[in-house]
Amino acid sequence: MNKKIFSGVQPTGNLHLGNYLGAIKNFVQLQNDKKNNCIYCVVDLHSITVKQDSKTLKKNIRETTAAFIASGLDSEKSIIFNQSAVPAHSEGAWILGCVSRMGWLSRMTQFKEKAGKDKEKASVGLYIYPVLMASDILLYDATHVPVGDDQKQHLELCRDIAQKFNHDFMSPNFLKPPEPLIQKEFARIMSLKDGNSKMSKSDPSDFSRINLTDEKDLIINKIKKAKTDAMPMPESTDNLDDRPEVLNLLGIYSILSNQNINKTKADFGGKNFSLFKDQLTELLIDKIIPIGKKIKDLLKDEKYLDEILNKGAEKADKLASKKIEEMKTIVGF
Ligand code: TYM
């Protein structure tokens, strides 16, 4: 079966190793299988669910596009565009918002985390964020959605929304519930400072993450300071459930070197932590520095990046307009 792939990344700056290993690296692999049709979106409408500065937003939209290209996405092979350039996303979100139930959205853990203690002050946009996400996916009849583990609940909701629309409007199979594509291991890259919390753009400490544009010295420093524990490097049979920081670093090493965690454990078992950290740093420098350099180079040519987005938006609009028109007819407009 040919897969239709859709995924998105928010242009909120500080794209990090979690975004790369959990999502973008997989976008590239999926794109490079000729049987797949891939659409990758810079989800700028999602980003304004929390306050953004207009000038910085524009810069971040280009930077996320540059990160896609620098990581290996190719605008000739994949459709690359920004969400606000295709009006059907917002229109679809409204219609689907009328199908979605308050109770479903209230259960979303990401909203609870992001809204924090003061829910009353969170934007309505933040609350209905997953409905817009469902619109993104369903407009293109995407069959598969590559994401990190933190988006799993939103994809389950997307499936529920699709089924409810089909049921309410007696239009079986019109909206296609998608399958999530989530890595089996290390689908959630954790903070370098706390193995129990996710590596995130919004963590106030820059030392909690490796940004794709970090310079070499900074990467060296961040790994040096990354939290570990007082025990020696684990042997291959050791259970690491109570050593989340060590497990995370071993995981990062394993994904970057395309090898199984057991092989990584066997390679470093009983060795010095500093040796492991040195090799992890080398690997990160080898894989991430070239991406960061390319991002910075691409950012010098804004016209080129804007052109990619404009051409992508034209292609995406053709697909999405057709689906939204059908959707409106079904609704009775
Ligand atoms: P965003 O921008 O927060 O994250 C982009 C992608 O990076 C993944 N990710 C991680 N993966 C592993 N470990 C981490 N620490 C980590 N942090 C982030 C996210 O899972 C995501 O795949 N709602 C989405 C954007 C979106 C979308 C869509 C995705 C909007 N519409 C439609 C798929 C389909 C998000 O939060 O992106």
XYZ file of C-alpha atoms and ligand atoms in Angstrom:
370
model
C 0.000 0.000 0.000
C 1.228 3.490 -0.802
C 1.441 5.498 2.377
C 0.238 9.073 2.612
C 2.362 10.732 5.244
C 1.532 13.971 7.031
C 3.329 15.591 9.921
C 4.016 19.016 11.358
C 6.479 20.935 13.486
C 5.773 24.199 15.298
C 7.944 27.184 14.398
C 8.687 28.159 17.964
C 12.490 28.353 17.660
C 15.083 26.159 19.352
C 14.456 23.009 17.351
C 16.262 20.357 19.357
C 17.536 16.817 19.331
C 14.127 15.523 20.516
C 12.395 17.040 17.473
C 15.102 15.634 15.231
C 15.295 12.088 16.619
C 11.588 11.797 17.466
C 10.252 13.250 14.242
C 12.347 14.936 11.529
C 14.865 12.097 11.073
C 11.913 9.789 10.403
C 10.341 12.300 8.000
C 13.471 11.968 5.873
C 13.461 8.164 5.920
C 9.795 8.071 4.898
C 10.397 10.596 2.123
C 13.208 8.490 0.719
C 10.921 5.508 0.180
C 9.513 6.225 -3.280
C 6.233 4.495 -2.470
C 5.286 7.219 0.028
C 3.640 10.576 -0.624
C 4.849 12.921 2.074
C 3.547 16.267 3.280
C 5.455 18.171 5.964
C 3.988 21.284 7.452
C 5.387 24.183 9.451
C 2.403 24.557 11.771
C 2.418 28.306 12.331
C -1.267 28.413 13.316
C -0.501 26.039 16.165
C 2.378 28.177 17.355
C 0.161 31.199 18.072
C -1.780 29.241 20.700
C 0.824 30.815 22.995
C 1.939 34.402 22.496
C 4.510 34.982 19.730
C 6.348 38.073 18.624
C 5.417 38.716 14.953
C 8.948 39.330 13.696
C 10.358 36.353 15.545
C 7.547 34.153 14.250
C 8.410 34.993 10.649
C 12.057 34.175 11.353
C 11.103 30.919 13.074
C 8.903 29.816 10.170
C 11.936 30.157 7.898
C 14.198 28.496 10.440
C 11.953 25.443 10.747
C 11.817 25.213 6.954
C 15.606 25.458 6.870
C 15.834 22.696 9.497
C 13.662 20.441 7.322
C 15.909 20.987 4.300
C 19.139 20.785 6.302
C 18.021 17.451 7.770
C 17.484 15.994 4.295
C 13.931 16.836 3.261
C 13.665 17.694 -0.417
C 10.927 19.990 -1.712
C 10.922 18.088 -5.005
C 10.070 14.858 -3.217
C 7.890 16.109 -0.355
C 5.346 18.891 -0.095
C 6.764 21.429 2.374
C 4.591 24.391 3.336
C 3.331 26.524 6.182
C -0.114 25.885 7.562
C -1.479 29.447 7.513
C -0.947 29.597 3.736
C -3.673 26.985 3.199
C -7.018 28.309 4.507
C -8.669 24.861 4.507
C -6.786 24.000 7.724
C -8.660 26.666 9.688
C -11.985 25.959 7.998
C -11.639 22.250 8.693
C -10.736 22.948 12.299
C -13.975 24.895 12.781
C -16.153 22.139 11.349
C -14.321 19.444 13.308
C -14.509 21.605 16.426
C -18.284 21.362 16.194
C -18.025 17.573 16.087
C -15.488 17.248 18.914
C -16.676 17.030 22.526
C -15.475 19.199 25.406
C -14.923 16.063 27.470
C -12.474 14.665 24.914
C -10.396 17.827 24.861
C -10.437 18.169 28.628
C -8.603 14.873 28.877
C -5.621 15.994 26.780
C -2.530 15.816 28.974
C -0.566 18.237 26.800
C -3.165 20.951 27.404
C -3.012 20.316 31.133
C 0.793 20.525 31.082
C 0.960 23.619 28.893
C -1.867 25.505 30.559
C -0.321 24.805 33.951
C -2.092 25.781 37.134
C -3.876 28.791 35.729
C -6.137 27.162 33.118
C -8.472 30.171 33.063
C -5.722 32.225 31.484
C -4.802 29.727 28.746
C -5.958 30.678 25.243
C -8.988 28.954 23.753
C -6.655 28.115 20.868
C -4.456 26.070 23.182
C -7.502 24.112 24.287
C -8.671 23.288 20.754
C -5.127 22.784 19.454
C -5.701 19.032 18.839
C -8.755 19.789 16.667
C -6.624 21.887 14.326
C -4.141 19.044 14.303
C -6.934 16.637 13.273
C -7.903 19.030 10.478
C -4.273 19.073 9.247
C -4.167 15.315 8.989
C -7.678 14.510 7.776
C -7.700 17.067 4.952
C -5.026 15.057 3.155
C -6.423 11.574 3.898
C -3.092 10.868 5.563
C -2.693 7.175 6.330
C 0.370 7.541 8.584
C 1.572 10.275 10.901
C 5.184 10.155 12.156
C 5.476 11.845 15.556
C 7.226 11.575 18.896
C 5.539 9.768 21.749
C 4.096 12.995 23.227
C 1.652 13.298 20.317
C 0.118 9.835 20.694
C -2.957 11.049 22.581
C -3.633 13.752 19.985
C -3.600 11.129 17.241
C -6.039 8.939 19.134
C -8.304 11.967 19.389
C -7.910 12.586 15.652
C -9.166 9.059 14.992
C -12.163 9.650 17.273
C -12.983 12.940 15.560
C -12.823 11.307 12.109
C -15.130 8.499 13.200
C -17.605 10.859 14.824
C -17.777 13.068 11.737
C -18.376 10.043 9.499
C -21.040 8.772 11.870
C -22.838 12.091 12.494
C -23.013 12.933 8.810
C -23.628 9.373 7.651
C -20.607 9.473 5.379
C -18.769 6.216 6.048
C -15.020 6.319 5.303
C -15.076 9.974 4.235
C -12.517 10.977 6.850
C -9.762 8.410 7.248
C -8.542 7.657 10.785
C -4.719 7.704 10.494
C -2.127 5.385 12.025
C 0.525 6.952 14.234
C 4.141 6.110 13.374
C 5.991 6.238 16.673
C 9.398 4.688 17.209
C 9.305 1.600 19.397
C 12.302 2.677 21.456
C 13.253 6.171 22.625
C 10.243 7.887 21.069
C 10.563 10.427 23.878
C 13.988 12.012 24.229
C 14.400 13.297 27.756
C 15.980 16.413 29.232
C 19.744 16.301 29.815
C 19.107 17.577 33.325
C 16.195 15.388 34.353
C 15.575 11.957 32.871
C 11.931 12.100 33.889
C 10.970 15.159 31.866
C 10.828 15.541 28.116
C 13.496 17.453 26.202
C 11.553 20.560 25.294
C 11.858 23.967 23.638
C 10.086 25.543 26.556
C 12.483 24.327 29.279
C 14.027 27.523 30.685
C 17.443 25.847 30.913
C 19.291 25.688 27.602
C 21.480 22.975 29.149
C 18.465 20.643 29.208
C 18.624 20.208 25.432
C 20.881 20.056 22.386
C 19.609 22.587 19.855
C 20.151 21.817 16.178
C 22.066 25.086 15.836
C 24.349 24.634 18.870
C 28.060 25.207 18.233
C 30.614 22.482 18.879
C 31.902 23.883 22.190
C 28.416 24.209 23.546
C 27.600 20.592 22.690
C 30.813 19.482 24.419
C 29.840 21.456 27.498
C 26.227 20.306 27.573
C 27.170 16.622 27.434
C 29.887 17.129 30.014
C 27.298 18.650 32.367
C 24.508 16.197 31.455
C 23.188 14.522 34.598
C 24.208 10.914 35.260
C 24.549 9.015 38.520
C 27.239 7.629 40.769
C 27.056 4.078 39.449
C 29.326 2.659 36.721
C 28.205 2.294 33.083
C 25.616 -0.492 32.931
C 26.239 -3.997 31.594
C 24.002 -5.286 28.803
C 21.695 -7.181 31.168
C 21.232 -4.330 33.641
C 17.760 -2.928 34.068
C 17.800 0.863 33.788
C 14.297 1.674 35.008
C 15.654 3.621 37.952
C 18.479 5.260 35.962
C 16.462 7.407 33.515
C 19.309 9.848 32.707
C 21.706 7.051 31.802
C 19.041 5.272 29.769
C 18.320 8.498 27.874
C 21.963 9.111 26.978
C 22.383 5.495 25.876
C 19.224 5.880 23.821
C 20.471 9.019 22.100
C 23.745 7.244 21.305
C 21.893 4.203 19.953
C 19.557 6.112 17.636
C 22.332 8.340 16.320
C 24.520 5.353 15.569
C 21.606 3.262 14.247
C 22.272 0.459 16.657
C 20.329 -1.485 19.229
C 20.501 -0.309 22.861
C 21.867 -3.732 23.891
C 24.811 -3.302 21.550
C 25.471 0.149 23.033
C 25.288 -1.271 26.547
C 27.675 -4.070 25.556
C 30.100 -1.590 23.944
C 30.360 0.565 27.061
C 29.490 -1.886 29.875
C 31.708 -1.333 32.916
C 33.734 1.379 31.145
C 34.321 4.884 32.392
C 31.425 7.322 32.089
C 33.734 9.982 30.710
C 34.736 7.693 27.832
C 31.070 7.157 26.949
C 30.345 10.878 27.178
C 33.324 11.657 24.924
C 32.095 9.242 22.284
C 28.524 10.518 22.554
C 29.817 14.068 22.088
C 31.810 13.008 19.034
C 28.745 11.355 17.544
C 26.596 14.429 18.201
C 29.193 16.696 16.640
C 29.382 14.415 13.637
C 25.599 14.299 13.100
C 24.263 17.616 14.394
C 26.926 20.218 13.539
C 26.506 19.755 9.743
C 22.733 20.220 10.104
C 23.215 23.365 12.194
C 25.698 24.769 9.663
C 23.308 24.122 6.806
C 20.429 25.762 8.697
C 22.538 28.893 9.208
C 23.566 28.940 5.534
C 20.004 28.488 4.317
C 18.775 31.293 6.552
C 20.945 33.706 4.573
C 18.708 33.113 1.551
C 15.222 34.033 2.731
C 13.918 34.210 -0.827
C 14.853 30.597 -1.448
C 13.088 29.444 1.726
C 9.986 31.523 0.964
C 9.880 30.049 -2.526
C 9.911 26.501 -1.127
C 7.003 27.387 1.153
C 5.030 29.139 -1.581
C 5.400 26.293 -4.051
C 4.549 23.783 -1.336
C 1.469 25.774 -0.321
C 0.214 25.768 -3.903
C 0.433 21.980 -4.063
C -1.062 21.494 -0.599
C -3.885 23.918 -1.339
C -4.960 21.907 -4.384
C -5.374 18.788 -2.260
C -6.900 20.450 0.793
C -9.378 22.654 -1.133
C -10.893 19.633 -2.797
C -11.391 17.834 0.513
C -12.805 20.864 2.333
C -15.317 21.451 -0.463
C -16.498 17.848 -0.137
C -16.651 18.271 3.617
C -18.775 21.409 3.327
C -21.182 19.688 0.951
C -21.542 16.812 3.400
C -22.241 19.260 6.235
C -24.943 20.930 4.135
C -23.393 24.276 3.240
P 6.124 20.086 18.094
O 6.583 21.214 17.286
O 5.947 20.285 19.552
O 7.119 18.867 17.915
C 7.492 18.427 16.630
C 7.742 16.929 16.656
O 8.816 16.645 17.559
C 8.416 15.624 18.464
N 9.094 15.836 19.746
C 9.789 14.890 20.381
N 10.055 13.615 20.064
C 10.823 12.918 20.934
N 11.328 13.431 22.080
C 11.082 14.717 22.432
N 11.596 15.214 23.541
C 10.282 15.506 21.561
N 9.862 16.789 21.592
C 9.138 16.980 20.479
C 6.903 15.773 18.570
O 6.296 14.572 19.000
C 6.524 16.131 17.159
O 6.385 14.967 16.368
N 1.269 19.004 17.656
C 2.539 18.804 16.988
C 2.598 19.515 15.654
C 1.504 19.156 14.698
C 1.326 17.936 14.029
C 0.182 18.102 13.201
C 2.014 16.726 14.052
C 0.503 19.999 14.274
N -0.272 19.349 13.368
C -0.290 17.058 12.406
C 1.529 15.695 13.269
C 0.415 15.865 12.446
C 3.651 19.259 17.937
O 3.465 19.384 19.100
O 4.813 19.575 17.391
